[in-house]
Amino acid sequence: QHRIEFSADGETLGLALKAHGSWRQPLWQGVVEEASVAPADRPVWRLQQPADLRIDDGQVSLSRSCLKGQVVSLCGEASGNRQQQTAAIELGSLPLALVGPWLPRQAGEAIDIGGELSGSARIERLGENLRAELALDSRDGHINYAVSENERLLEWQSLALRATLADGQLKANLQGHVEGDGTLDASIDGGSPLDNPDAAINGRLHMALPRLRALSLVEPELSDASAKLDGDLSVSGTWQAPQFSGRLLVDALQAEIPALGLKLSDSRLRLDSDDGSRFRLSGEVNSGEGVLSVDGSVDPFAEGDRADLQIRGERVLASDTSLLHVLVSPDLHLNWHAEQGVRLDGKIGVPEGRLDLERIENSVAPSADVVVSDPRPGRGEAGALPIHAEVTVEIGDALRLRGFGFDGRVEGSLAIRERPGRSPTGRGTVSVSGKYQAYGQNLDIKRGRLLFANSALDNPSLDVRAEREFEQQTVGLEVRGTALLPILDVYSDPPLDQAEALSYLVLGRPLRSASGADGAQLGQAAAAIGGNLLAGQLGDRIGLDIGVADSKALGGAAVSVGKYLSPRLYLGYGVSLFGSGQVVTFKYIINRLWEAEVESGRENRVGLNYTLER
């Protein structure tokens, strides 16, 4: 006597089995007493009656047995020996939702699939001859994102698949009524791919879908996408090297791209092929008042997928958000190869735009203390294709930038070059005009140039003059060096010494009228421009101690303004150079070696300092 008990539990499925049997040579006979399948959050399927299992001198048989749930049923039987085997399965009302947990996610979102699947299959093998029949039917099904149950991406009223394999020939046909009035009809026949992967095939596909909404399954960045899809394709060649010919037309395309604030309308794409290999791709995408046209070829069946496209447009709306509103006029040639990478050449005109520098800066990266508990790899991070690019960006005079004290326009031409494994570089000049607010004052930019000499895009050379005019005096800032290491100088006409010119620049009045309350503002400006020496000169002129030093309370460099109220008592006020912190300091000299210090800011500190002179 033999007895078997088995059980297994997983996140999506549980299994259980009980059976017994006995051996009396040459016969082994057993009975499957109980069996169950427990899908997560679904009724359990249970064996309706015991199933007999016999093994008799090479002959194996399993009597007809059925698992049934609340709605679903799965029945099967099998028998065979060394020369002949037969198996049959019948499936009734299987909820397609059971497949959901195994479907790939799209942009991190789970896919929900609804409807039922019924069908049957029968397999017979006699010697080397294999015969098989398959029939599957599904009615009233749908696919959507799990978080948007009411937004159907794809619906079908009926789908029917029929397939037969006999005498080494496979024939299959799929028919369906999809998306209301849509139809789907596909068929293929050819030699069995199990016997010969190089067997010849012949097939066709006809699609007429007036309301296609499943585009976001292909491109997750799209939202509220819909289009009309018509297609007639023929397939020939072999299973390993199929060749397609015919046409596919996506018409009346409408979609939103929320990340860019775009609404695409009345767009179309067309694929045509006559030779069964390379497809010609053409299309137009309407965005804003502009039209983006695409024309070229794609070769998805060559060794390594390939595409060669020309992309053109005039005043195409590329982004329309509160951060960035920009129109582009591209004239680009794109060559894409699945193994060799991407090559991009041409130019992009930027005739008009608006850019909020501060909001983009704040949206680029999370703060240093942000911890991502469930990081998702960005698209294209793994196995990214190498990029070769030679693109000239031509900026018109209607591109407006605001933020970080700047309010003005930029224009110019910049040739951008990118190579695999290297940071992008630029060559050209971008001119800047407008106003710049520094130290609470509005300065007119009289000359502004960003110079790129095959330099990194984030580190151009600077040639900027911004100034402020009075009745008989002009003062300003001159910025040289690079963006990462700028050099600032104060200039004046007629000439003034640096401290006096800085007072005009920051306060709008001569230094003799500056008060102690102006000290911190002047000191911070002096530290940014000329360092501790200029700060000290200002302090001497206004009767305060001004300096630049490291502050533990502010966690970095700070400008300090203070005064000894008595020979032993000092009161100071500090402002962080690189942050928003402030601190008030009291010092009392106890004797030649000891002093007490109290700091009140973001943190309160009390210290006793000991000084040893050598």
Coordinates of C-alpha atoms in Angstrom, one line a residue:
Q1 CA 0.0 0.0 0.0
H2 CA 1.2 3.5 -0.9
R3 CA -0.2 6.8 0.3
I4 CA 0.6 10.3 -0.9
E5 CA -0.2 13.7 0.6
F6 CA 1.0 16.9 -0.9
S7 CA 0.3 20.6 -0.3
A8 CA 1.9 23.9 -1.4
D9 CA 1.0 27.5 -0.7
G10 CA 2.1 30.6 -2.6
E11 CA 1.1 34.2 -2.9
T12 CA -1.2 33.6 -5.8
L13 CA -2.0 29.9 -5.7
G14 CA -2.4 27.0 -3.3
L15 CA -2.3 23.2 -4.2
A16 CA -3.3 20.1 -2.3
L17 CA -3.5 16.4 -3.2
K18 CA -4.3 13.1 -1.5
A19 CA -3.9 9.7 -3.2
H20 CA -3.3 6.0 -2.4
G21 CA -2.4 2.9 -4.4
S22 CA -1.1 -0.6 -4.3
W23 CA 1.3 -2.8 -6.3
R24 CA 0.5 -6.2 -7.6
Q25 CA 2.9 -7.1 -10.3
P26 CA 2.6 -6.2 -13.1
L27 CA -0.3 -3.8 -12.1
W28 CA -0.1 -0.6 -10.0
Q29 CA -3.5 0.8 -9.3
G30 CA -4.2 4.0 -7.4
V31 CA -6.9 6.5 -6.6
V32 CA -6.7 10.3 -6.4
E33 CA -9.0 10.8 -3.5
E34 CA -8.8 14.6 -3.1
A35 CA -7.3 17.5 -5.1
S36 CA -7.8 21.2 -4.9
V37 CA -6.5 24.4 -6.5
A38 CA -6.9 27.6 -4.4
P39 CA -6.3 30.8 -6.4
A40 CA -5.8 33.9 -4.2
D41 CA -9.0 35.7 -3.4
R42 CA -11.0 33.2 -5.5
P43 CA -13.2 30.2 -4.8
V44 CA -11.4 26.9 -4.4
W45 CA -11.5 24.3 -7.2
R46 CA -12.1 20.8 -5.9
L47 CA -12.0 17.3 -7.4
Q48 CA -15.6 16.3 -8.0
Q49 CA -15.1 12.5 -7.7
P50 CA -12.1 10.2 -7.2
A51 CA -10.0 9.5 -10.3
D52 CA -8.5 6.1 -11.1
L53 CA -4.8 5.9 -12.1
R54 CA -3.5 2.6 -13.6
I55 CA -0.1 1.5 -14.7
D56 CA -0.2 -2.0 -16.3
D57 CA 2.8 -3.4 -18.1
G58 CA 3.6 -0.1 -19.9
Q59 CA 0.0 0.9 -20.3
V60 CA -0.9 4.1 -18.3
S61 CA -4.4 5.5 -17.9
L62 CA -6.1 8.3 -15.9
S63 CA -9.9 8.2 -15.8
R64 CA -11.9 11.3 -16.6
S65 CA -11.8 13.7 -13.6
C66 CA -13.0 17.2 -13.0
L67 CA -11.9 20.1 -10.8
K68 CA -14.8 22.5 -10.3
G69 CA -15.0 25.9 -8.6
Q70 CA -17.9 28.2 -8.2
V71 CA -18.0 28.8 -11.9
V72 CA -14.9 27.3 -13.5
S73 CA -14.4 23.7 -14.4
L74 CA -11.4 21.8 -15.7
C75 CA -11.8 18.2 -16.8
G76 CA -9.3 15.8 -18.3
E77 CA -8.4 12.2 -19.1
A78 CA -5.3 10.5 -20.5
S79 CA -4.1 7.1 -21.6
G80 CA -1.1 5.7 -23.5
N81 CA 1.7 3.2 -24.0
R82 CA 5.0 3.2 -25.7
Q83 CA 3.5 3.5 -29.2
Q84 CA 0.4 5.5 -28.7
Q85 CA -0.7 8.3 -26.3
T86 CA -3.9 10.3 -26.0
A87 CA -4.9 13.2 -23.7
A88 CA -8.0 15.4 -23.6
I89 CA -8.7 18.6 -21.6
E90 CA -11.9 20.6 -21.3
L91 CA -12.0 24.1 -19.7
G92 CA -15.1 25.9 -18.8
S93 CA -15.5 29.5 -17.6
L94 CA -12.0 30.2 -16.4
P95 CA -11.8 33.8 -15.0
L96 CA -9.1 35.6 -16.9
A97 CA -8.4 37.6 -13.7
L98 CA -6.4 34.6 -12.6
V99 CA -3.8 35.5 -15.2
G100 CA -3.4 39.1 -13.9
P101 CA -0.7 38.5 -11.3
W102 CA 1.6 37.0 -14.1
L103 CA 1.1 39.8 -16.6
P104 CA 4.0 42.3 -16.9
R105 CA 3.6 45.7 -15.3
Q106 CA 3.4 48.8 -17.4
A107 CA 5.2 51.8 -16.0
G108 CA 5.0 50.2 -12.5
E109 CA 1.2 49.7 -12.8
A110 CA -0.5 46.3 -12.5
I111 CA -2.6 45.2 -15.4
D112 CA -6.1 43.9 -14.8
I113 CA -7.7 41.5 -17.2
G114 CA -11.4 40.5 -17.1
G115 CA -13.7 38.0 -18.9
E116 CA -13.8 34.2 -19.1
L117 CA -12.0 31.6 -21.2
S118 CA -13.5 28.3 -22.3
G119 CA -12.0 25.7 -24.6
S120 CA -10.8 22.2 -25.3
A121 CA -7.7 20.4 -26.4
R122 CA -6.9 16.9 -27.6
I123 CA -3.5 15.4 -28.4
E124 CA -2.8 12.1 -30.0
R125 CA 0.6 10.6 -30.8
L126 CA 1.0 7.4 -32.8
G127 CA 4.6 6.5 -33.3
E128 CA 6.2 9.6 -34.8
N129 CA 2.9 11.1 -36.0
L130 CA 1.4 13.8 -33.8
R131 CA -2.1 15.2 -34.1
A132 CA -3.5 18.0 -32.0
E133 CA -6.6 20.1 -31.9
L134 CA -7.2 23.3 -29.9
A135 CA -10.3 25.4 -29.4
L136 CA -10.4 28.5 -27.2
D137 CA -13.2 31.0 -26.8
S138 CA -13.5 34.2 -24.7
R139 CA -16.5 36.5 -24.4
D140 CA -17.0 40.0 -22.9
G141 CA -13.4 40.6 -21.8
H142 CA -11.4 43.7 -21.1
I143 CA -7.9 44.9 -20.1
N144 CA -7.2 48.0 -18.0
Y145 CA -4.8 49.3 -15.4
A146 CA -5.7 47.9 -12.0
V147 CA -5.9 51.4 -10.5
S148 CA -8.4 52.6 -13.2
E149 CA -11.2 50.0 -13.2
N150 CA -13.5 52.3 -15.1
E151 CA -11.1 53.1 -17.9
R152 CA -11.0 50.2 -20.4
L153 CA -7.9 50.0 -22.5
L154 CA -9.2 47.1 -24.6
E155 CA -12.5 45.4 -24.8
W156 CA -13.7 42.4 -26.8
Q157 CA -17.1 40.9 -27.3
S158 CA -15.8 37.6 -28.6
L159 CA -12.5 36.0 -29.4
A160 CA -12.2 32.5 -31.0
L161 CA -9.0 30.6 -31.7
R162 CA -9.0 27.3 -33.6
A163 CA -5.8 25.4 -34.4
T164 CA -5.0 21.9 -35.7
L165 CA -1.8 20.0 -36.2
A166 CA -1.8 17.0 -38.5
D167 CA 0.6 15.3 -40.9
G168 CA 3.3 17.9 -39.9
Q169 CA 1.1 20.8 -40.9
L170 CA -0.2 23.5 -38.6
K171 CA -3.2 25.6 -39.3
A172 CA -4.6 28.3 -37.0
N173 CA -7.3 30.9 -37.2
L174 CA -8.2 33.8 -34.8
Q175 CA -11.4 35.8 -35.2
G176 CA -12.9 38.4 -32.9
H177 CA -15.2 41.3 -32.4
V178 CA -13.2 44.0 -30.6
E179 CA -14.0 47.4 -29.4
G180 CA -17.6 47.6 -30.4
D181 CA -17.7 47.4 -34.2
G182 CA -14.1 46.3 -34.6
T183 CA -13.1 43.1 -36.2
L184 CA -10.0 40.9 -36.1
D185 CA -9.3 38.0 -38.5
A186 CA -6.0 36.2 -38.6
S187 CA -4.9 32.9 -40.0
I188 CA -1.6 31.0 -40.6
D189 CA -0.6 27.6 -42.0
G190 CA 2.7 26.0 -42.6
G191 CA 4.9 23.2 -41.5
S192 CA 5.1 22.3 -37.8
P193 CA 7.6 24.5 -36.0
L194 CA 8.2 21.7 -33.6
D195 CA 9.5 19.5 -36.3
N196 CA 11.2 22.1 -38.5
P197 CA 11.7 25.8 -37.4
D198 CA 12.7 26.6 -41.0
A199 CA 9.4 25.3 -42.4
A200 CA 7.6 27.6 -44.8
I201 CA 4.6 29.6 -43.6
N202 CA 1.8 31.6 -45.1
G203 CA -0.6 33.8 -43.3
R204 CA -2.7 37.0 -43.2
L205 CA -4.0 39.5 -40.7
H206 CA -6.9 41.9 -41.1
M207 CA -7.8 44.5 -38.4
A208 CA -10.5 47.1 -38.4
L209 CA -10.6 48.8 -34.9
P210 CA -12.6 52.1 -34.9
R211 CA -11.9 52.8 -31.2
L212 CA -8.4 51.6 -30.2
R213 CA -7.6 52.6 -26.7
A214 CA -4.8 50.2 -25.8
L215 CA -2.0 52.6 -26.9
S216 CA -0.9 53.3 -23.3
L217 CA 0.0 49.6 -23.0
V218 CA 2.6 50.2 -25.7
E219 CA 3.7 53.6 -24.4
P220 CA 2.8 54.2 -20.7
E221 CA 3.5 57.9 -21.0
L222 CA 0.3 58.3 -23.0
S223 CA -3.0 59.0 -21.3
D224 CA -6.6 59.1 -22.6
A225 CA -5.3 57.7 -25.9
S226 CA -7.6 56.7 -28.7
A227 CA -7.2 56.0 -32.4
K228 CA -8.6 54.2 -35.4
L229 CA -6.5 51.2 -36.5
D230 CA -6.9 49.6 -39.9
G231 CA -4.5 46.9 -41.2
D232 CA -4.0 44.3 -43.9
L233 CA -0.8 42.2 -43.5
S234 CA 0.5 39.1 -45.2
V235 CA 3.2 36.9 -43.8
S236 CA 5.5 34.5 -45.6
G237 CA 9.0 33.1 -45.2
T238 CA 9.7 30.7 -42.3
W239 CA 9.0 30.5 -38.6
Q240 CA 12.5 31.7 -37.8
A241 CA 12.6 34.4 -40.5
P242 CA 9.1 35.7 -41.2
Q243 CA 8.5 38.4 -43.8
F244 CA 5.5 40.8 -43.6
S245 CA 4.0 42.9 -46.3
G246 CA 0.9 45.1 -46.4
R247 CA -0.1 48.2 -44.5
L248 CA -1.0 49.5 -41.0
L249 CA -2.8 52.8 -40.6
V250 CA -3.3 54.5 -37.2
D251 CA -5.6 57.4 -37.8
A252 CA -7.5 60.0 -35.8
L253 CA -5.0 59.6 -33.0
Q254 CA -5.6 61.6 -29.9
A255 CA -3.7 61.4 -26.7
E256 CA -2.4 63.3 -23.7
I257 CA 1.1 63.3 -22.3
P258 CA 0.6 64.6 -18.7
A259 CA 4.3 64.9 -17.9
L260 CA 4.7 67.5 -20.7
G261 CA 1.2 69.0 -20.5
L262 CA 0.5 68.1 -24.1
K263 CA -2.7 67.2 -26.0
L264 CA -2.1 65.5 -29.3
S265 CA -5.0 65.6 -31.8
D266 CA -5.9 64.5 -35.4
S267 CA -2.6 62.6 -35.8
R268 CA -1.8 59.7 -38.0
L269 CA 0.9 57.1 -38.6
R270 CA 1.2 54.7 -41.5
L271 CA 3.4 51.6 -42.1
D272 CA 3.7 50.1 -45.7
S273 CA 5.8 47.3 -47.0
D274 CA 5.8 45.6 -50.5
D275 CA 8.9 43.5 -50.3
G276 CA 8.2 41.7 -47.0
S277 CA 11.2 43.2 -45.1
R278 CA 11.6 46.9 -44.7
F279 CA 8.6 49.1 -43.8
R280 CA 8.1 52.7 -44.8
L281 CA 6.9 54.8 -41.9
S282 CA 5.2 58.1 -42.4
G283 CA 3.0 60.2 -40.2
E284 CA 2.0 63.5 -38.7
V285 CA 1.6 64.5 -35.1
N286 CA -0.3 67.7 -34.3
S287 CA 0.7 69.4 -31.1
G288 CA -0.4 73.0 -30.4
E289 CA -0.4 74.9 -33.7
G290 CA 2.5 73.0 -35.1
V291 CA 2.8 69.7 -37.0
L292 CA 5.6 67.2 -36.5
S293 CA 6.2 65.0 -39.5
V294 CA 8.0 61.7 -39.6
D295 CA 9.2 59.9 -42.7
G296 CA 11.6 57.0 -43.2
S297 CA 11.9 53.3 -42.9
V298 CA 12.0 50.6 -40.1
D299 CA 13.4 47.2 -40.5
P300 CA 12.3 45.1 -37.5
F301 CA 13.2 41.7 -39.0
A302 CA 16.8 42.4 -40.0
E303 CA 19.7 41.3 -37.9
G304 CA 19.3 43.9 -35.2
D305 CA 16.2 46.1 -35.4
R306 CA 16.8 49.2 -37.5
A307 CA 15.2 52.5 -38.2
D308 CA 16.1 55.5 -40.4
L309 CA 13.9 58.5 -39.9
Q310 CA 13.6 62.1 -40.9
I311 CA 11.8 64.3 -38.3
R312 CA 10.7 67.8 -39.2
G313 CA 8.3 70.4 -37.9
E314 CA 7.5 74.1 -37.4
R315 CA 6.6 75.6 -34.1
V316 CA 5.6 72.3 -32.6
L317 CA 4.5 72.5 -28.9
A318 CA 7.0 70.3 -27.1
S319 CA 6.1 71.2 -23.5
D320 CA 3.3 73.2 -21.9
T321 CA 3.6 73.0 -18.2
S322 CA 4.0 75.6 -15.5
L323 CA 7.7 74.8 -15.5
L324 CA 8.4 74.9 -19.2
H325 CA 6.5 76.1 -22.3
V326 CA 8.4 75.7 -25.4
L327 CA 7.9 75.5 -29.2
V328 CA 10.4 73.7 -31.4
S329 CA 11.2 73.5 -35.1
P330 CA 13.2 70.3 -35.6
D331 CA 15.0 69.1 -38.7
L332 CA 16.6 65.9 -37.6
H333 CA 17.9 62.7 -39.1
L334 CA 17.6 59.7 -36.7
N335 CA 19.4 56.4 -37.3
W336 CA 18.6 53.7 -34.8
H337 CA 20.2 50.2 -34.5
A338 CA 19.4 47.8 -31.7
E339 CA 23.0 46.8 -31.4
Q340 CA 25.1 49.8 -32.7
G341 CA 23.0 52.5 -30.9
V342 CA 21.5 55.8 -31.9
R343 CA 22.9 58.4 -34.3
L344 CA 21.2 61.8 -34.3
D345 CA 22.1 64.7 -36.6
G346 CA 20.5 68.0 -37.7
K347 CA 19.2 71.1 -35.9
I348 CA 16.4 72.1 -33.6
G349 CA 15.0 75.6 -33.7
V350 CA 13.6 77.1 -30.5
P351 CA 11.6 80.1 -31.7
E352 CA 9.6 80.7 -28.5
G353 CA 9.5 79.5 -24.9
R354 CA 9.2 80.2 -21.3
L355 CA 11.3 78.6 -18.6
D356 CA 11.0 78.8 -14.8
L357 CA 14.5 78.1 -13.7
E358 CA 13.8 77.9 -9.9
R359 CA 10.9 75.4 -10.3
I360 CA 12.8 73.2 -12.6
E361 CA 15.8 73.2 -10.3
N362 CA 13.5 72.2 -7.4
S363 CA 11.9 69.4 -9.4
V364 CA 15.1 67.9 -10.7
A365 CA 16.3 66.0 -7.6
P366 CA 15.0 65.1 -4.2
S367 CA 16.7 66.4 -1.1
A368 CA 19.6 64.5 0.4
D369 CA 17.5 63.1 3.2
V370 CA 14.9 61.5 0.9
V371 CA 15.0 57.7 1.2
V372 CA 13.3 55.7 -1.6
S373 CA 12.0 52.5 -0.1
D374 CA 10.9 50.8 -3.3
P375 CA 13.1 52.2 -6.1
R376 CA 12.1 51.5 -9.7
P377 CA 14.7 51.5 -12.4
G378 CA 14.2 54.3 -14.8
R379 CA 13.4 53.6 -18.3
G380 CA 16.5 53.0 -20.4
E381 CA 18.8 52.7 -17.4
A382 CA 19.6 49.1 -18.0
G383 CA 21.3 48.3 -21.3
A384 CA 21.0 51.8 -22.6
L385 CA 21.9 52.2 -26.2
P386 CA 25.1 54.3 -27.0
I387 CA 24.2 57.7 -28.5
H388 CA 26.1 59.6 -31.1
A389 CA 24.7 63.1 -31.6
E390 CA 25.6 66.2 -33.6
V391 CA 22.7 68.6 -33.1
T392 CA 22.7 72.4 -33.5
V393 CA 20.2 74.2 -31.3
E394 CA 19.2 77.6 -32.7
I395 CA 17.5 79.8 -30.0
G396 CA 15.2 82.6 -31.2
D397 CA 14.7 85.9 -29.4
A398 CA 11.4 84.9 -27.8
L399 CA 12.8 82.4 -25.3
R400 CA 12.2 83.9 -21.8
L401 CA 13.9 82.7 -18.7
R402 CA 12.9 83.6 -15.1
G403 CA 14.4 82.5 -11.8
F404 CA 17.3 83.0 -9.4
G405 CA 17.0 86.8 -9.8
F406 CA 17.1 86.7 -13.6
D407 CA 14.3 87.9 -15.8
G408 CA 15.1 88.1 -19.5
R409 CA 15.6 86.5 -22.8
V410 CA 18.3 84.3 -24.4
E411 CA 19.2 83.7 -28.0
G412 CA 22.0 82.2 -30.0
S413 CA 23.3 79.0 -31.5
L414 CA 24.8 76.0 -29.8
A415 CA 26.2 73.0 -31.5
I416 CA 25.8 70.0 -29.1
R417 CA 27.9 66.9 -29.4
E418 CA 27.4 63.7 -27.5
R419 CA 29.5 60.5 -27.6
P420 CA 29.1 57.3 -25.6
G421 CA 30.7 57.4 -22.2
R422 CA 31.3 61.1 -22.3
S423 CA 29.5 64.2 -21.1
P424 CA 27.8 66.2 -23.8
T425 CA 29.7 69.3 -25.0
G426 CA 28.7 72.5 -26.7
R427 CA 30.2 74.9 -29.2
G428 CA 28.8 78.4 -29.8
T429 CA 27.5 81.5 -28.0
V430 CA 24.3 82.2 -26.2
S431 CA 23.4 85.8 -25.5
V432 CA 21.5 86.9 -22.5
S433 CA 19.6 90.2 -22.0
G434 CA 17.2 91.5 -19.4
K435 CA 17.4 92.2 -15.7
Y436 CA 19.2 90.5 -12.8
Q437 CA 18.3 91.0 -9.2
A438 CA 21.3 90.9 -6.9
Y439 CA 21.5 92.0 -3.2
G440 CA 17.9 93.3 -3.4
Q441 CA 18.6 95.6 -6.4
N442 CA 17.6 95.3 -10.0
L443 CA 20.6 95.4 -12.4
D444 CA 20.3 95.9 -16.1
I445 CA 22.4 93.3 -18.1
K446 CA 24.3 95.4 -20.5
R447 CA 26.4 92.5 -21.9
G448 CA 25.6 88.8 -21.3
R449 CA 27.3 86.0 -23.2
L450 CA 27.7 82.3 -22.4
L451 CA 30.6 81.0 -24.4
F452 CA 31.0 77.3 -25.3
A453 CA 34.2 76.2 -26.8
N454 CA 33.7 72.4 -26.9
S455 CA 33.0 72.7 -23.1
A456 CA 30.6 70.9 -20.9
L457 CA 27.1 72.1 -21.2
D458 CA 26.9 73.0 -17.5
N459 CA 30.2 74.9 -17.5
P460 CA 30.4 77.6 -20.1
S461 CA 32.7 80.6 -19.9
L462 CA 31.0 83.7 -18.7
D463 CA 31.2 87.3 -20.0
V464 CA 28.5 89.2 -18.2
R465 CA 28.2 92.9 -17.2
A466 CA 25.2 94.0 -15.1
E467 CA 25.0 97.5 -13.8
R468 CA 22.9 100.1 -11.9
E469 CA 22.8 103.7 -12.9
F470 CA 22.4 106.8 -10.7
E471 CA 22.2 110.5 -11.7
Q472 CA 26.0 110.9 -11.9
Q473 CA 27.2 107.4 -11.1
T474 CA 27.2 103.9 -12.6
V475 CA 28.1 100.8 -10.7
G476 CA 27.9 97.2 -11.7
L477 CA 29.1 93.6 -11.5
E478 CA 31.3 92.0 -14.0
V479 CA 31.3 88.2 -14.1
R480 CA 34.1 86.2 -15.8
G481 CA 35.5 82.7 -15.4
T482 CA 33.2 79.7 -15.8
A483 CA 29.8 78.8 -14.5
L484 CA 31.3 76.4 -12.0
L485 CA 34.1 78.8 -10.9
P486 CA 32.9 82.4 -11.5
I487 CA 34.9 85.5 -10.8
L488 CA 33.0 88.6 -9.7
D489 CA 34.3 92.1 -9.8
V490 CA 32.6 95.4 -8.9
Y491 CA 33.2 98.3 -11.3
S492 CA 32.1 101.9 -11.3
D493 CA 32.1 105.0 -13.6
P494 CA 33.4 107.4 -12.5
P495 CA 35.8 105.2 -10.6
L496 CA 35.2 104.5 -6.9
D497 CA 37.1 102.3 -4.5
Q498 CA 35.7 98.8 -4.1
A499 CA 33.9 99.4 -0.8
E500 CA 32.3 102.6 -2.0
A501 CA 31.2 101.0 -5.3
L502 CA 29.7 98.0 -3.4
S503 CA 27.7 100.3 -1.1
Y504 CA 26.1 102.0 -4.2
L505 CA 25.5 98.6 -5.7
V506 CA 23.9 97.0 -2.7
L507 CA 22.3 99.9 -0.8
G508 CA 21.9 102.5 -3.6
R509 CA 23.7 105.2 -1.6
P510 CA 27.2 106.1 -0.5
L511 CA 29.0 104.2 2.2
R512 CA 29.0 107.2 4.6
S513 CA 25.2 106.9 4.9
A514 CA 25.3 103.2 5.7
S515 CA 24.2 102.3 9.2
G516 CA 25.0 99.3 11.4
A517 CA 21.8 97.7 10.2
D518 CA 23.3 97.6 6.7
G519 CA 26.4 95.7 7.8
A520 CA 25.2 92.2 7.3
Q521 CA 23.9 92.9 3.8
L522 CA 27.1 94.6 2.8
G523 CA 29.2 91.9 4.4
Q524 CA 27.5 89.1 2.7
A525 CA 27.9 90.8 -0.7
A526 CA 31.5 91.6 0.0
A527 CA 32.2 88.0 1.0
A528 CA 30.6 86.7 -2.2
I529 CA 32.6 89.1 -4.3
G530 CA 35.9 89.9 -2.7
G531 CA 36.2 87.8 0.4
N532 CA 37.3 88.7 3.9
L533 CA 39.6 91.6 2.8
L534 CA 36.8 93.6 1.3
A535 CA 34.5 92.7 4.2
G536 CA 37.1 94.1 6.6
Q537 CA 37.4 97.3 4.6
L538 CA 33.6 97.8 4.9
G539 CA 33.7 97.2 8.6
D540 CA 36.4 99.8 9.1
R541 CA 34.3 102.3 7.2
I542 CA 31.0 101.8 9.1
G543 CA 32.4 101.1 12.5
L544 CA 31.5 97.5 12.9
D545 CA 33.5 94.2 12.9
I546 CA 32.7 92.4 9.6
G547 CA 34.3 89.2 8.6
V548 CA 33.9 85.8 6.9
A549 CA 34.5 82.7 9.0
D550 CA 33.3 79.2 9.6
S551 CA 30.3 78.9 11.9
K552 CA 29.5 75.6 13.7
A553 CA 26.0 76.8 14.5
L554 CA 25.2 77.4 10.8
G555 CA 27.2 74.5 9.5
G556 CA 29.4 76.4 7.1
A557 CA 30.8 79.8 6.1
A558 CA 29.0 82.8 7.4
V559 CA 29.3 86.6 7.3
S560 CA 29.5 88.0 10.8
V561 CA 28.7 91.6 11.9
G562 CA 29.3 92.6 15.4
K563 CA 30.7 95.1 17.9
Y564 CA 32.3 95.1 21.4
L565 CA 29.9 96.8 23.7
S566 CA 32.6 96.9 26.3
P567 CA 36.2 95.7 26.5
R568 CA 34.9 92.3 27.6
L569 CA 31.3 92.0 26.1
Y570 CA 30.8 91.3 22.4
L571 CA 27.5 91.1 20.5
G572 CA 27.4 89.6 17.0
Y573 CA 25.0 88.6 14.2
G574 CA 25.8 86.1 11.5
V575 CA 24.2 85.2 8.2
S576 CA 25.0 81.9 6.3
L577 CA 26.7 82.5 3.0
F578 CA 25.2 79.3 1.4
G579 CA 21.9 78.9 3.2
S580 CA 19.1 80.7 5.1
G581 CA 20.4 80.3 8.6
Q582 CA 21.1 83.1 11.1
V583 CA 22.7 83.2 14.5
V584 CA 23.1 85.7 17.4
T585 CA 26.4 85.4 19.4
F586 CA 27.3 86.7 22.9
K587 CA 30.9 86.6 24.1
Y588 CA 32.2 87.5 27.5
I589 CA 36.0 87.6 28.2
I590 CA 36.5 86.2 31.7
N591 CA 40.3 86.6 31.7
R592 CA 43.3 86.3 29.4
L593 CA 42.7 82.6 28.9
W594 CA 39.0 82.0 29.3
E595 CA 35.9 83.3 27.6
A596 CA 32.2 82.3 27.7
E597 CA 30.2 82.1 24.4
V598 CA 26.5 81.7 23.8
E599 CA 25.1 81.1 20.2
S600 CA 21.3 81.2 19.4
G601 CA 20.2 80.0 16.0
R602 CA 18.9 76.8 14.5
E603 CA 20.6 75.2 17.5
N604 CA 21.5 76.8 20.8
R605 CA 25.0 76.4 22.1
V606 CA 26.8 77.4 25.3
G607 CA 30.6 77.1 25.4
L608 CA 33.6 77.8 27.5
N609 CA 36.6 78.6 25.4
Y610 CA 40.2 78.3 26.5
T611 CA 43.0 80.0 24.6
L612 CA 46.6 79.1 25.0
E613 CA 49.1 81.3 23.2
R614 CA 52.6 79.9 22.3

